[in-house]
Short mmCIF file of C-alpha atoms in Angstrom, two decimals:
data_model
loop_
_atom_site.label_atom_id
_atom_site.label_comp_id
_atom_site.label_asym_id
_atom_site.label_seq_id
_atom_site.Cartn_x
_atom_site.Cartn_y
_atom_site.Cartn_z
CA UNK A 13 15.69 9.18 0.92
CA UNK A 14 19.21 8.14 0.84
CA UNK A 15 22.03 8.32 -1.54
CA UNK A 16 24.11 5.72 -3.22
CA UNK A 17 27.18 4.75 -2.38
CA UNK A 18 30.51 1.98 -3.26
CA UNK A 19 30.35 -1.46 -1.72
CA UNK A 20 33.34 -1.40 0.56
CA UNK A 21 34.19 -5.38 0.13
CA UNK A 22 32.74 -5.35 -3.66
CA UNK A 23 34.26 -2.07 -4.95
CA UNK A 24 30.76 -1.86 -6.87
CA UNK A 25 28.77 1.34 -7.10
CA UNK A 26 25.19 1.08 -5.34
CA UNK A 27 22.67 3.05 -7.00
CA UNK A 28 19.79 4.45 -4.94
CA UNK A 29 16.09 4.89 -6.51
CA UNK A 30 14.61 6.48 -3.69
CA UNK A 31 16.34 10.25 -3.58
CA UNK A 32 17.31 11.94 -6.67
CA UNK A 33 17.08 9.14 -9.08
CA UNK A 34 13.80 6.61 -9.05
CA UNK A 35 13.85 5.72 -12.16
CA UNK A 36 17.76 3.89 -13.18
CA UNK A 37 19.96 6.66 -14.68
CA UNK A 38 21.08 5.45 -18.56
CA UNK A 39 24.44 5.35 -16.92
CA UNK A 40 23.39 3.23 -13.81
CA UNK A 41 22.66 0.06 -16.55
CA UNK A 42 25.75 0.69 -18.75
CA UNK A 43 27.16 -2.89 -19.25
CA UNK A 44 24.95 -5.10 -17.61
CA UNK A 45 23.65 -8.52 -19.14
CA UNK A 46 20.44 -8.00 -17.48
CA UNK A 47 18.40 -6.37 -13.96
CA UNK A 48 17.41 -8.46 -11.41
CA UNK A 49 14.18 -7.35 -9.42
CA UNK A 50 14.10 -9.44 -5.63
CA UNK A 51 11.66 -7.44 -3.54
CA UNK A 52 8.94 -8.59 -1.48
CA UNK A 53 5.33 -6.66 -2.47
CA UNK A 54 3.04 -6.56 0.57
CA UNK A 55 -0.06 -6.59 -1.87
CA UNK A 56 -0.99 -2.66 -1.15
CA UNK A 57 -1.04 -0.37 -4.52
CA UNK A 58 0.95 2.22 -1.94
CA UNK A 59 3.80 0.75 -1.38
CA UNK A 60 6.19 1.97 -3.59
CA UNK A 61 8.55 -1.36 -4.30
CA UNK A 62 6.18 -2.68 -7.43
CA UNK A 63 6.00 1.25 -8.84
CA UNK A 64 10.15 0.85 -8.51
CA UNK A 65 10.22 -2.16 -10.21
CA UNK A 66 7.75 -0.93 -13.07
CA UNK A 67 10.21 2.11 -13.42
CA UNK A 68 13.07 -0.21 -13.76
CA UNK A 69 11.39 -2.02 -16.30
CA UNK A 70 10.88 1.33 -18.61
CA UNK A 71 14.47 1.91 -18.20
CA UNK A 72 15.38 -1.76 -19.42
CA UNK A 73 12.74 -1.73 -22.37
CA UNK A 74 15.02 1.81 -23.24
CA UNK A 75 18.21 0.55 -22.45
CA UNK A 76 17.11 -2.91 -24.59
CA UNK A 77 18.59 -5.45 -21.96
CA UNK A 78 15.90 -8.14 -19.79
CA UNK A 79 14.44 -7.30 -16.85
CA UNK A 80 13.84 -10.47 -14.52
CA UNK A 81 11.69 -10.59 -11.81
CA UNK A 82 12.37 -13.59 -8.65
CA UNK A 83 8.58 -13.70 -8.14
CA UNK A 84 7.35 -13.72 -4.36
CA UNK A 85 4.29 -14.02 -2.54
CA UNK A 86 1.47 -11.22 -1.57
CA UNK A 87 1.25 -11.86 1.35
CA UNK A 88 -2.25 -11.19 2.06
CA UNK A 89 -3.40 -13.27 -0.49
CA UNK A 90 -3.60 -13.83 -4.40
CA UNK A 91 -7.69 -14.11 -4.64
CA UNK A 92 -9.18 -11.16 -2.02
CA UNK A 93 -9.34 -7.65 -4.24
CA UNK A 94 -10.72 -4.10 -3.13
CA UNK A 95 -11.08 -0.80 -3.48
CA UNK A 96 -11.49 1.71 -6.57
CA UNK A 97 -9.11 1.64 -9.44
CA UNK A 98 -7.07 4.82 -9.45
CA UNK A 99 -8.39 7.38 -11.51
CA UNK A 100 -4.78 7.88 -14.08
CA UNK A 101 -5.80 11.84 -12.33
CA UNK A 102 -4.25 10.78 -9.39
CA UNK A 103 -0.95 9.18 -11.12
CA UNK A 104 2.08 9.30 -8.59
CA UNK A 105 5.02 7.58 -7.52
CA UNK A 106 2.59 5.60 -4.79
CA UNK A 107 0.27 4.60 -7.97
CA UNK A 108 1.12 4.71 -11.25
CA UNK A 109 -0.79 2.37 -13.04
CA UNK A 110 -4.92 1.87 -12.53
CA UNK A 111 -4.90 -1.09 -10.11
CA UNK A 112 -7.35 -0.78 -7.04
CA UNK A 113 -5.84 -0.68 -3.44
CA UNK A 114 -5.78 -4.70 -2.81
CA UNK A 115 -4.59 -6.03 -5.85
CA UNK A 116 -3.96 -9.44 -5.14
CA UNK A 117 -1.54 -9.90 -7.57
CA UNK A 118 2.33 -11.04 -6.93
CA UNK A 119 5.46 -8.66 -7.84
CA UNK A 120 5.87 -11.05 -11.59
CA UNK A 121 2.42 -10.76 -12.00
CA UNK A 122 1.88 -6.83 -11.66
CA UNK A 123 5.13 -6.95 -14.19
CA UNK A 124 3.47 -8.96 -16.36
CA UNK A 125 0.01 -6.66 -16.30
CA UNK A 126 2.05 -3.41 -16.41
CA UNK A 127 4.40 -4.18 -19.52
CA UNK A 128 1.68 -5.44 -21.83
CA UNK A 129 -0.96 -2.88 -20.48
CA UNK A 130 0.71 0.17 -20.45
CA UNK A 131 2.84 -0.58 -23.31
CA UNK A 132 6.49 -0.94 -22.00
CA UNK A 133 7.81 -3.02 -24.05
CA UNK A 134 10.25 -5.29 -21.86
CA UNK A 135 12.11 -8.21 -22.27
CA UNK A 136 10.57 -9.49 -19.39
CA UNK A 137 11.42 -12.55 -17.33
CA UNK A 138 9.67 -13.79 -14.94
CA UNK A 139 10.72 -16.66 -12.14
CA UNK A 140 7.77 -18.18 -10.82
CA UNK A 141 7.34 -19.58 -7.53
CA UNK A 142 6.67 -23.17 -6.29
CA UNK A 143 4.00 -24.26 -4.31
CA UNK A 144 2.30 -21.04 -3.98
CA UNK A 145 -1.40 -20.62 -4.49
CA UNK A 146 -3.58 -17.95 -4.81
CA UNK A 147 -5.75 -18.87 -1.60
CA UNK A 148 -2.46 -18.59 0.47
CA UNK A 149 -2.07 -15.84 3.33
CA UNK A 150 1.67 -15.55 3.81
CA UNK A 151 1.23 -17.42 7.28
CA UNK A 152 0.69 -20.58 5.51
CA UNK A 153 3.87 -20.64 3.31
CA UNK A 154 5.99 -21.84 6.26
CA UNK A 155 8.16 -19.01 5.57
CA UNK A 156 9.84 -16.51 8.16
CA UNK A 157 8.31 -12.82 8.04
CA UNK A 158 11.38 -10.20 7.00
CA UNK A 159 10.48 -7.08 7.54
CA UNK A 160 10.46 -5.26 3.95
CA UNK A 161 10.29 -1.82 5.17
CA UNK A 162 10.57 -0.44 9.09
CA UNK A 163 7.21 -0.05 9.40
CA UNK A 164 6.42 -3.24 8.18
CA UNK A 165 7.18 -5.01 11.18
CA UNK A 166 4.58 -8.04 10.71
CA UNK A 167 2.55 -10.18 8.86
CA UNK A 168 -0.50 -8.31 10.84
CA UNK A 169 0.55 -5.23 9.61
CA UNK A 170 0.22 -6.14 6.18
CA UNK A 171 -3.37 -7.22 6.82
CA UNK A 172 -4.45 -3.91 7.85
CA UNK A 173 -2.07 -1.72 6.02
CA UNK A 174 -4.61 -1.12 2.76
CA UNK A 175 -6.91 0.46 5.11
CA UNK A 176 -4.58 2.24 7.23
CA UNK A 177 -2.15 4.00 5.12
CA UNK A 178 -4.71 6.36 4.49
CA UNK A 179 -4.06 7.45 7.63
CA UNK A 180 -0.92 9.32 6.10
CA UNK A 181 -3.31 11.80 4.40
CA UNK A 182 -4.36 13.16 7.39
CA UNK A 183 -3.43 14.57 10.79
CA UNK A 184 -4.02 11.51 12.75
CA UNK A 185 -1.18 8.83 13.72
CA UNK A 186 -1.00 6.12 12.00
CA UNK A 187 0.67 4.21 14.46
CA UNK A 188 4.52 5.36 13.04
CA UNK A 189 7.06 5.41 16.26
CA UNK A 190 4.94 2.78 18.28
CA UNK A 191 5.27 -1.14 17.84
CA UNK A 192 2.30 -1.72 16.32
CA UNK A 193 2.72 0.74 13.14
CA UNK A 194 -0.92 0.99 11.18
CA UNK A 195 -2.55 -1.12 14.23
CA UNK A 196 -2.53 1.47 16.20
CA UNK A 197 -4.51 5.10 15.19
CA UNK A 198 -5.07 8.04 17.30
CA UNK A 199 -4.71 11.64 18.30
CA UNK A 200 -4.47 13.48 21.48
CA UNK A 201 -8.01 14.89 20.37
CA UNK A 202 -9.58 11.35 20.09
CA UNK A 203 -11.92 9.73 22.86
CA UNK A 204 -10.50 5.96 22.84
CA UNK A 205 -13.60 4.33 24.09
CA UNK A 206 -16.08 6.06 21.91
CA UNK A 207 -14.10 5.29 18.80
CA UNK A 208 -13.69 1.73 19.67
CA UNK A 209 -17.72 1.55 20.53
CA UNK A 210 -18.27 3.28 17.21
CA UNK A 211 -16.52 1.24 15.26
CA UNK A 212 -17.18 -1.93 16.44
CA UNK A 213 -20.92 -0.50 16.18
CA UNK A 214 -20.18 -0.82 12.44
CA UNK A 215 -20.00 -4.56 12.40
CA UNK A 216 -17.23 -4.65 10.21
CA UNK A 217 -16.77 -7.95 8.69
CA UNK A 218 -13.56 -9.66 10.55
CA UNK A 219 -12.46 -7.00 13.14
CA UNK A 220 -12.71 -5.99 16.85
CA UNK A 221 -11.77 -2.56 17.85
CA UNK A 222 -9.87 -2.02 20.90
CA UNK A 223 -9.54 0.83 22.73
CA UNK A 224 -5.84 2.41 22.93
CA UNK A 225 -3.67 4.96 23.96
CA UNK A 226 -0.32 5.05 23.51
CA UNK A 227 2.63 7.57 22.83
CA UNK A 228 4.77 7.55 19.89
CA UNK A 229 8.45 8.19 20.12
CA UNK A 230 8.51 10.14 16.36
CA UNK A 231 6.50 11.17 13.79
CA UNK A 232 2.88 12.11 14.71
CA UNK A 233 1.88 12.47 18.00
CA UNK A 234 5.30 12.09 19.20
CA UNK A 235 5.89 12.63 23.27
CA UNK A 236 1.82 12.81 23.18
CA UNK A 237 -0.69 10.79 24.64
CA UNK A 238 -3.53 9.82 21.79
CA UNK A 239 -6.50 8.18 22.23
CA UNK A 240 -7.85 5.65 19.56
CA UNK A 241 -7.83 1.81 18.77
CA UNK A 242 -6.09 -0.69 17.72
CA UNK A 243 -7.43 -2.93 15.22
CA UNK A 244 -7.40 -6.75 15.90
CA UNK A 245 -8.45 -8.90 12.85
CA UNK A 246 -10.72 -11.96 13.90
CA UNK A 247 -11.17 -13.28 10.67
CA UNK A 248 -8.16 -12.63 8.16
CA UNK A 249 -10.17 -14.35 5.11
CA UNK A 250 -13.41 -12.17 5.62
CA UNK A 251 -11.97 -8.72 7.30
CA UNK A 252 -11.88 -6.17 4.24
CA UNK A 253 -8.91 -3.77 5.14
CA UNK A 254 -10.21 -0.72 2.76
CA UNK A 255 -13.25 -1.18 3.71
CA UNK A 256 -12.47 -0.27 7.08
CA UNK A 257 -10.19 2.12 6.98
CA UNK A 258 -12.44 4.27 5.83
CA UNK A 259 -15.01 4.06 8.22
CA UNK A 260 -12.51 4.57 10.57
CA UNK A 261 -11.28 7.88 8.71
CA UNK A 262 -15.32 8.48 8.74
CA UNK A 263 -15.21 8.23 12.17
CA UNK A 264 -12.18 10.20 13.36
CA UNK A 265 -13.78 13.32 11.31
CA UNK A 266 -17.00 12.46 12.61
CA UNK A 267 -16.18 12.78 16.56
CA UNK A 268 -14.06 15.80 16.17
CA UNK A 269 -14.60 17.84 12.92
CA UNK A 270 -12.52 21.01 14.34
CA UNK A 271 -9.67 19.60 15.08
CA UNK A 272 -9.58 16.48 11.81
CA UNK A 273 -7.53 18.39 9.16
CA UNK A 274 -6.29 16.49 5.82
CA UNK A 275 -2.17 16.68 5.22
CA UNK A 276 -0.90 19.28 2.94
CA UNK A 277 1.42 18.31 -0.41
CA UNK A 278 4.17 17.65 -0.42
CA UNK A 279 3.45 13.77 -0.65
CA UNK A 280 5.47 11.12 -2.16
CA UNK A 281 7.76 13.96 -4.70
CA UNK A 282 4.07 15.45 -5.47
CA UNK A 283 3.56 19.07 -4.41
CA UNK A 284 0.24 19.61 -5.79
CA UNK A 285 -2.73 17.12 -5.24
CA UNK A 286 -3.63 16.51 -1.64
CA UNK A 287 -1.74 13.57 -0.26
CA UNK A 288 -5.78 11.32 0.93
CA UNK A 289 -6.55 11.81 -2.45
CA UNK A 290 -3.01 10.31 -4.20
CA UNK A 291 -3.41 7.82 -1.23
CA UNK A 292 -6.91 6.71 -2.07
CA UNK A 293 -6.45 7.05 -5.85
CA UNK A 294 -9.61 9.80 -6.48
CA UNK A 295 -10.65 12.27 -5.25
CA UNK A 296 -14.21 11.58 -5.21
CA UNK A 297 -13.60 8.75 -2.45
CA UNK A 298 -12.58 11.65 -0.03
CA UNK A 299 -15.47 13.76 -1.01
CA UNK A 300 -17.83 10.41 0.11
CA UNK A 301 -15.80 10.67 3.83
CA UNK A 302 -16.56 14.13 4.11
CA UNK A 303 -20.06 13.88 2.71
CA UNK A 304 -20.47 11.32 5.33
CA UNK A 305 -21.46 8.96 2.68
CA UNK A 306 -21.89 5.29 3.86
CA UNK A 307 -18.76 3.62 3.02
CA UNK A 308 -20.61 0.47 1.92
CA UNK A 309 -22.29 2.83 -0.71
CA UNK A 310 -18.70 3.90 -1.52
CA UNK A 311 -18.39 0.19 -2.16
CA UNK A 312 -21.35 -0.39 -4.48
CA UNK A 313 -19.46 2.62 -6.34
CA UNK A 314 -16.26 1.21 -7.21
CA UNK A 315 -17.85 -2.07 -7.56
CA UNK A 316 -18.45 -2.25 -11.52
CA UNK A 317 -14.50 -0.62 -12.06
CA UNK A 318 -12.98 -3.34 -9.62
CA UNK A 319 -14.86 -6.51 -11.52
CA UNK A 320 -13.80 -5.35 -14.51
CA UNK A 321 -9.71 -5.31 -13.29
CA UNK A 322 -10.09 -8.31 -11.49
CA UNK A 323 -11.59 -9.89 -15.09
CA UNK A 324 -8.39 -8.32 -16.71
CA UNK A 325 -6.24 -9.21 -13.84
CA UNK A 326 -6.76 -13.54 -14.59
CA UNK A 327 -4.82 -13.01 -17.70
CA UNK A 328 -1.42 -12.37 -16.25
CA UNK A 329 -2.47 -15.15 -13.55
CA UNK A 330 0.75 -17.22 -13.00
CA UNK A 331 -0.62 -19.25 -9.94
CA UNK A 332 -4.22 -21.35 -9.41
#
């Protein structure tokens, strides 16, 4: 969280929407022709910049000026969906609308689905891209990787990040004060080499499993040696991040069910719901983990929800 602040060369007021204002105070729009939206998305529903955006939008449809959005690319890909559709239960500021984990959608394309969906109303404008398609990873635009966020460091961490930031609902690292954030998971508690056999064991479509240890310098773990893997994806066009992330959640629990605990609220300004369970958008998705349910029959659950998004989704298609 941070605060805003005035531009020292500019004079201008900055206005931050992560800290006591998300949503754009009536005040924070007084005067302006219109609201420019330039973020990159990295294609995960939890990642907060398209749930920014969509609350920027509400207060433009209110304030009655446009909202335009400089479109960009997901970078892991316009076609590939998965995951369950979050149950509208599980609303928070990491998933307010009922899109499923992989989206594949871009930032002007989720504005597009939100306004007319959930009724907002907007004067939207969207400015499409050229030469994008839908069956691009963001390694073949020829563009430069910029980090959106810290732990956002690469285009491989946006591969395995839909699988990975479950981790945050639960008391194992997610790789947060190492190099590799969301590559890396472990604990102190974790046997490295039995994980790695385990998982690969799983023949996960598109990913080896290395054994790791490492030590991160903050956040979870920090000053510890833990024990886990790192995840190396083989084949970026067949490896299903969700998918594996929770078999590797399965499998954490699974080798030591003592010391595996799920995170406490607060999560994301919620205080209630249990932060796995905002992460993975129901409820009933955790319940399969600790049911040891196959997570392949977790798929065949979600399946009939996520066809019928992805049929609604190729109406606010801006890209072949």
């Amino acid at each position: 969280e941070w605060s805003g602040f005035t531009h020292p060369q500019l004079g201008i007021p900055v206005y931050s929407l992560y800290g006591e204002h998300r949503k754009p105070a009536p005040g924070m729009l007084e005067g302006l022709d219109a609201l420019v939206c330039d973020l990159m998305d990295v294609g995960t529903r939890v990642y907060t910049f398209i749930w920014t955006m969509c609350l920027c939008m509400e207060a433009c449809s209110e304030a009655g000026i446009p909202f335009v959005v400089l479109d960009r690319p997901n970078p892991i890909g316009g076609e590939a969906v998965e995951g369950n559709v979050l149950d509208p239960a599980m609303r928070s500021f990491v998933g307010l609308h009922p899109i499923p984990m992989r989206h594949g959608l871009t930032p002007g394309e989720v504005a597009l689905f939100v306004n007319e969906t959930a009724s907002v109303g907007c004067d939207l404008r969207v400015v499409p891209m050229k030469g994008w398609r839908r069956d691009m990873l963001f390694a073949d635009t020829g563009l430069p990787w910029v980090l959106p966020s810290p732990n956002m460091p690469t285009l491989d961490t946006a591969l395995v990040y839909p699988g990975t930031v479950a981790f945050e609902g639960a008391n194992v690292s997610e790789g947060r004060g190492t190099c590799r954030p969301f590559e890396l998971i472990g604990a102190p508690w974790l046997d490295a080499e039995a994980l790695a056999k385990s998982m690969n064991g799983r023949n996960l479509p598109g990913a080896h499993f290395r054994a790791a240890w490492f030590e991160p310098v903050f956040h979870k773990g920090a000053g510890k040696i833990c024990g886990g893997v790192q995840i190396h994806v083989t084949d970026p066009n067949a490896f299903k991040p969700y998918l594996t992330g929770l078999a590797l959640l399965q499998d954490c629990r699974d080798q030591s069910p003592e010391q595996f605990a799920w995170k406490q609220p607060p999560y994301e300004y919620e205080f209630k719901k249990l932060p796995i369970d905002l992460i993975l958008g129901d409820s009933q998705v955790r319940r399969g983990i600790e049911d040891g349910i196959p997570v392949r029959q977790l798929e065949e659950a979600w399946a009939p929800g996520l066809s019928a998004f992805c049929e609604l989704k190729k109406q606010y298609h801006l890209y072949e």
